[in-house]
mmCIF file of C-alpha atoms in Angstrom:
data_model
loop_
_atom_site.group_PDB
_atom_site.id
_atom_site.type_symbol
_atom_site.label_atom_id
_atom_site.label_comp_id
_atom_site.label_asym_id
_atom_site.label_seq_id
_atom_site.Cartn_x
_atom_site.Cartn_y
_atom_site.Cartn_z
ATOM 1 C CA UNK A 58 0.672 -7.300 14.581
ATOM 2 C CA UNK A 59 -2.120 -6.399 12.272
ATOM 3 C CA UNK A 60 -1.016 -6.193 8.647
ATOM 4 C CA UNK A 61 -2.854 -2.904 8.099
ATOM 5 C CA UNK A 62 -0.936 -1.247 10.917
ATOM 6 C CA UNK A 63 2.306 -2.516 9.441
ATOM 7 C CA UNK A 64 1.395 -1.108 6.031
ATOM 8 C CA UNK A 65 0.414 2.269 7.483
ATOM 9 C CA UNK A 66 3.643 2.565 9.451
ATOM 10 C CA UNK A 67 5.645 1.442 6.412
ATOM 11 C CA UNK A 68 3.911 4.112 4.328
ATOM 12 C CA UNK A 69 4.719 6.773 6.909
ATOM 13 C CA UNK A 70 8.397 5.787 7.069
ATOM 14 C CA UNK A 71 8.737 5.623 3.289
ATOM 15 C CA UNK A 72 6.955 8.972 2.964
ATOM 16 C CA UNK A 73 9.473 10.483 5.392
ATOM 17 C CA UNK A 74 12.401 9.033 3.425
ATOM 18 C CA UNK A 75 10.884 10.259 0.165
ATOM 19 C CA UNK A 76 10.486 13.700 1.684
ATOM 20 C CA UNK A 77 14.154 13.728 2.670
ATOM 21 C CA UNK A 78 15.243 12.808 -0.857
ATOM 22 C CA UNK A 79 12.959 15.340 -2.539
ATOM 23 C CA UNK A 80 13.824 18.180 -0.168
ATOM 24 C CA UNK A 81 17.544 17.453 -0.527
ATOM 25 C CA UNK A 82 17.312 17.587 -4.313
ATOM 26 C CA UNK A 83 15.329 20.815 -4.192
ATOM 27 C CA UNK A 84 17.734 22.324 -1.640
ATOM 28 C CA UNK A 85 20.710 21.496 -3.834
ATOM 29 C CA UNK A 86 18.899 22.944 -6.844
ATOM 30 C CA UNK A 87 18.200 26.185 -4.949
ATOM 31 C CA UNK A 88 21.823 26.380 -3.809
ATOM 32 C CA UNK A 89 23.208 25.942 -7.299
ATOM 33 C CA UNK A 90 20.741 28.290 -8.968
ATOM 34 C CA UNK A 91 20.859 31.106 -6.443
ATOM 35 C CA UNK A 92 21.420 34.551 -7.894
ATOM 36 C CA UNK A 93 24.955 35.871 -7.628
ATOM 37 C CA UNK A 94 25.614 38.232 -4.748
ATOM 38 C CA UNK A 95 28.863 39.458 -6.274
ATOM 39 C CA UNK A 96 29.495 43.094 -7.115
ATOM 40 C CA UNK A 97 30.009 43.442 -10.866
ATOM 41 C CA UNK A 98 33.332 45.259 -10.641
ATOM 42 C CA UNK A 99 36.368 44.766 -8.439
ATOM 43 C CA UNK A 100 39.395 47.033 -8.789
ATOM 44 C CA UNK A 101 42.697 46.582 -6.996
ATOM 45 C CA UNK A 102 45.271 49.362 -7.510
ATOM 46 C CA UNK A 103 43.456 50.461 -10.647
ATOM 47 C CA UNK A 104 43.445 46.968 -12.180
ATOM 48 C CA UNK A 105 40.181 45.202 -12.983
ATOM 49 C CA UNK A 106 40.094 41.984 -10.943
ATOM 50 C CA UNK A 107 36.434 41.130 -11.640
ATOM 51 C CA UNK A 108 37.181 37.914 -13.501
ATOM 52 C CA UNK A 109 39.433 36.644 -10.697
ATOM 53 C CA UNK A 110 36.810 37.519 -8.099
ATOM 54 C CA UNK A 111 34.116 35.732 -10.128
ATOM 55 C CA UNK A 112 36.382 32.688 -10.372
ATOM 56 C CA UNK A 113 36.793 32.684 -6.599
ATOM 57 C CA UNK A 114 33.047 33.045 -6.126
ATOM 58 C CA UNK A 115 32.387 30.130 -8.478
ATOM 59 C CA UNK A 116 34.970 27.990 -6.692
ATOM 60 C CA UNK A 117 33.500 28.677 -3.276
ATOM 61 C CA UNK A 118 29.981 28.078 -4.606
ATOM 62 C CA UNK A 119 31.000 24.754 -6.164
ATOM 63 C CA UNK A 120 32.763 23.617 -3.011
ATOM 64 C CA UNK A 121 29.731 24.579 -0.940
ATOM 65 C CA UNK A 122 27.406 22.652 -3.261
ATOM 66 C CA UNK A 123 29.661 19.589 -3.102
ATOM 67 C CA UNK A 124 29.898 19.582 0.693
ATOM 68 C CA UNK A 125 26.169 20.172 0.975
ATOM 69 C CA UNK A 126 25.355 17.325 -1.418
ATOM 70 C CA UNK A 127 27.593 14.912 0.506
ATOM 71 C CA UNK A 128 25.944 16.030 3.748
ATOM 72 C CA UNK A 129 22.477 15.455 2.285
ATOM 73 C CA UNK A 130 23.520 11.979 1.161
ATOM 74 C CA UNK A 131 24.894 11.130 4.598
ATOM 75 C CA UNK A 132 21.723 12.414 6.270
ATOM 76 C CA UNK A 133 19.516 10.322 3.990
ATOM 77 C CA UNK A 134 21.679 7.239 4.564
ATOM 78 C CA UNK A 135 21.614 7.534 8.352
ATOM 79 C CA UNK A 136 17.874 8.303 8.483
ATOM 80 C CA UNK A 137 17.012 5.415 6.187
ATOM 81 C CA UNK A 138 19.273 3.013 8.066
ATOM 82 C CA UNK A 139 17.777 3.888 11.450
ATOM 83 C CA UNK A 140 14.166 3.818 10.256
ATOM 84 C CA UNK A 141 14.662 0.572 8.298
ATOM 85 C CA UNK A 142 16.283 -1.077 11.294
ATOM 86 C CA UNK A 143 13.370 -0.030 13.486
ATOM 87 C CA UNK A 144 10.887 -1.398 10.931
ATOM 88 C CA UNK A 145 12.829 -4.646 10.733
ATOM 89 C CA UNK A 146 13.092 -5.082 14.480
ATOM 90 C CA UNK A 147 9.435 -4.267 15.103
ATOM 91 C CA UNK A 148 7.691 -5.901 12.163
ATOM 92 C CA UNK A 149 9.883 -8.588 10.640
ATOM 93 C CA UNK A 150 10.999 -10.256 13.841
ATOM 94 C CA UNK A 151 7.553 -10.402 15.433
ATOM 95 C CA UNK A 152 5.410 -11.426 12.489
ATOM 96 C CA UNK A 153 4.440 -14.996 11.736
ATOM 97 C CA UNK A 154 5.611 -16.262 8.323
ATOM 98 C CA UNK A 155 2.068 -16.858 7.065
ATOM 99 C CA UNK A 156 1.017 -13.272 7.986
ATOM 100 C CA UNK A 157 3.519 -11.583 5.717
ATOM 101 C CA UNK A 158 1.844 -9.646 2.907
ATOM 102 C CA UNK A 159 5.065 -9.172 1.002
ATOM 103 C CA UNK A 160 3.485 -8.309 -2.343
ATOM 104 C CA UNK A 161 1.549 -5.377 -0.901
ATOM 105 C CA UNK A 162 4.619 -4.105 0.938
ATOM 106 C CA UNK A 163 6.657 -4.370 -2.250
ATOM 107 C CA UNK A 164 4.017 -2.412 -4.192
ATOM 108 C CA UNK A 165 4.056 0.307 -1.531
ATOM 109 C CA UNK A 166 7.861 0.423 -1.712
ATOM 110 C CA UNK A 167 7.934 0.696 -5.525
ATOM 111 C CA UNK A 168 5.244 3.392 -5.480
ATOM 112 C CA UNK A 169 7.193 5.524 -2.999
ATOM 113 C CA UNK A 170 10.454 5.104 -4.933
ATOM 114 C CA UNK A 171 8.747 6.200 -8.147
ATOM 115 C CA UNK A 172 6.956 9.069 -6.400
ATOM 116 C CA UNK A 173 10.164 10.290 -4.781
ATOM 117 C CA UNK A 174 12.076 10.231 -8.039
ATOM 118 C CA UNK A 175 9.279 11.839 -10.034
ATOM 119 C CA UNK A 176 8.666 14.631 -7.512
ATOM 120 C CA UNK A 177 12.332 15.505 -7.186
ATOM 121 C CA UNK A 178 12.740 15.642 -10.959
ATOM 122 C CA UNK A 179 9.658 17.810 -11.408
ATOM 123 C CA UNK A 180 10.461 20.205 -8.543
ATOM 124 C CA UNK A 181 14.040 20.687 -9.778
ATOM 125 C CA UNK A 182 12.803 21.178 -13.353
ATOM 126 C CA UNK A 183 14.839 18.147 -14.480
ATOM 127 C CA UNK A 184 18.067 20.059 -13.755
ATOM 128 C CA UNK A 185 19.209 17.805 -10.894
ATOM 129 C CA UNK A 186 18.786 14.349 -12.448
ATOM 130 C CA UNK A 187 21.914 12.741 -10.962
ATOM 131 C CA UNK A 188 21.368 13.995 -7.378
ATOM 132 C CA UNK A 189 17.705 12.963 -7.568
ATOM 133 C CA UNK A 190 18.722 9.464 -8.660
ATOM 134 C CA UNK A 191 21.423 9.227 -6.001
ATOM 135 C CA UNK A 192 19.306 10.503 -3.106
ATOM 136 C CA UNK A 193 16.360 8.289 -4.002
ATOM 137 C CA UNK A 194 18.715 5.382 -4.640
ATOM 138 C CA UNK A 195 20.342 5.717 -1.217
ATOM 139 C CA UNK A 196 17.166 5.301 0.786
ATOM 140 C CA UNK A 197 15.672 2.781 -1.641
ATOM 141 C CA UNK A 198 18.744 0.554 -1.433
ATOM 142 C CA UNK A 199 19.002 0.748 2.344
ATOM 143 C CA UNK A 200 15.275 0.134 2.883
ATOM 144 C CA UNK A 201 15.321 -2.689 0.375
ATOM 145 C CA UNK A 202 18.293 -4.437 1.953
ATOM 146 C CA UNK A 203 17.502 -3.826 5.604
ATOM 147 C CA UNK A 204 13.692 -4.120 5.615
ATOM 148 C CA UNK A 205 12.359 -5.789 2.472
ATOM 149 C CA UNK A 206 14.963 -8.516 2.098
ATOM 150 C CA UNK A 207 14.454 -9.904 5.641
ATOM 151 C CA UNK A 208 10.690 -9.622 5.116
ATOM 152 C CA UNK A 209 10.988 -11.646 1.920
ATOM 153 C CA UNK A 210 13.172 -14.240 3.604
ATOM 154 C CA UNK A 211 10.693 -14.472 6.491
ATOM 155 C CA UNK A 212 7.935 -15.279 4.016
ATOM 156 C CA UNK A 213 9.710 -18.403 2.760
#
């Protein structure tokens, strides 16, 4: 395989994984910062139950955000595992050890990790720091272990 083709395909896969991490962070940000749809007053038998209704709304909103964030993490993990396995099976197994341009691949990987983290922090206005770190970390760890580590070992 030509090294340029491998680098282009690696860039496309890492761009897709970066997109998943950034869009998940932005989606979680939009879910948590959505305007309240609750009516300002709730009366039951003449008693004001607004605070109890707001508590219920906050609880449901928090549970929804938690389930959504876990779902985003699972989606990123599965997508990065499948795409990294495909990259490993196609490129690492069929490349000769002297044709491995590991340094260039590592630079591409680091650039996409930094870009993913920076974009998700900027687009969420630095409000979703932990989810941005987690989502970027998931795909970076999986791609690093499944694709880059065998590529590095093949180089030796």
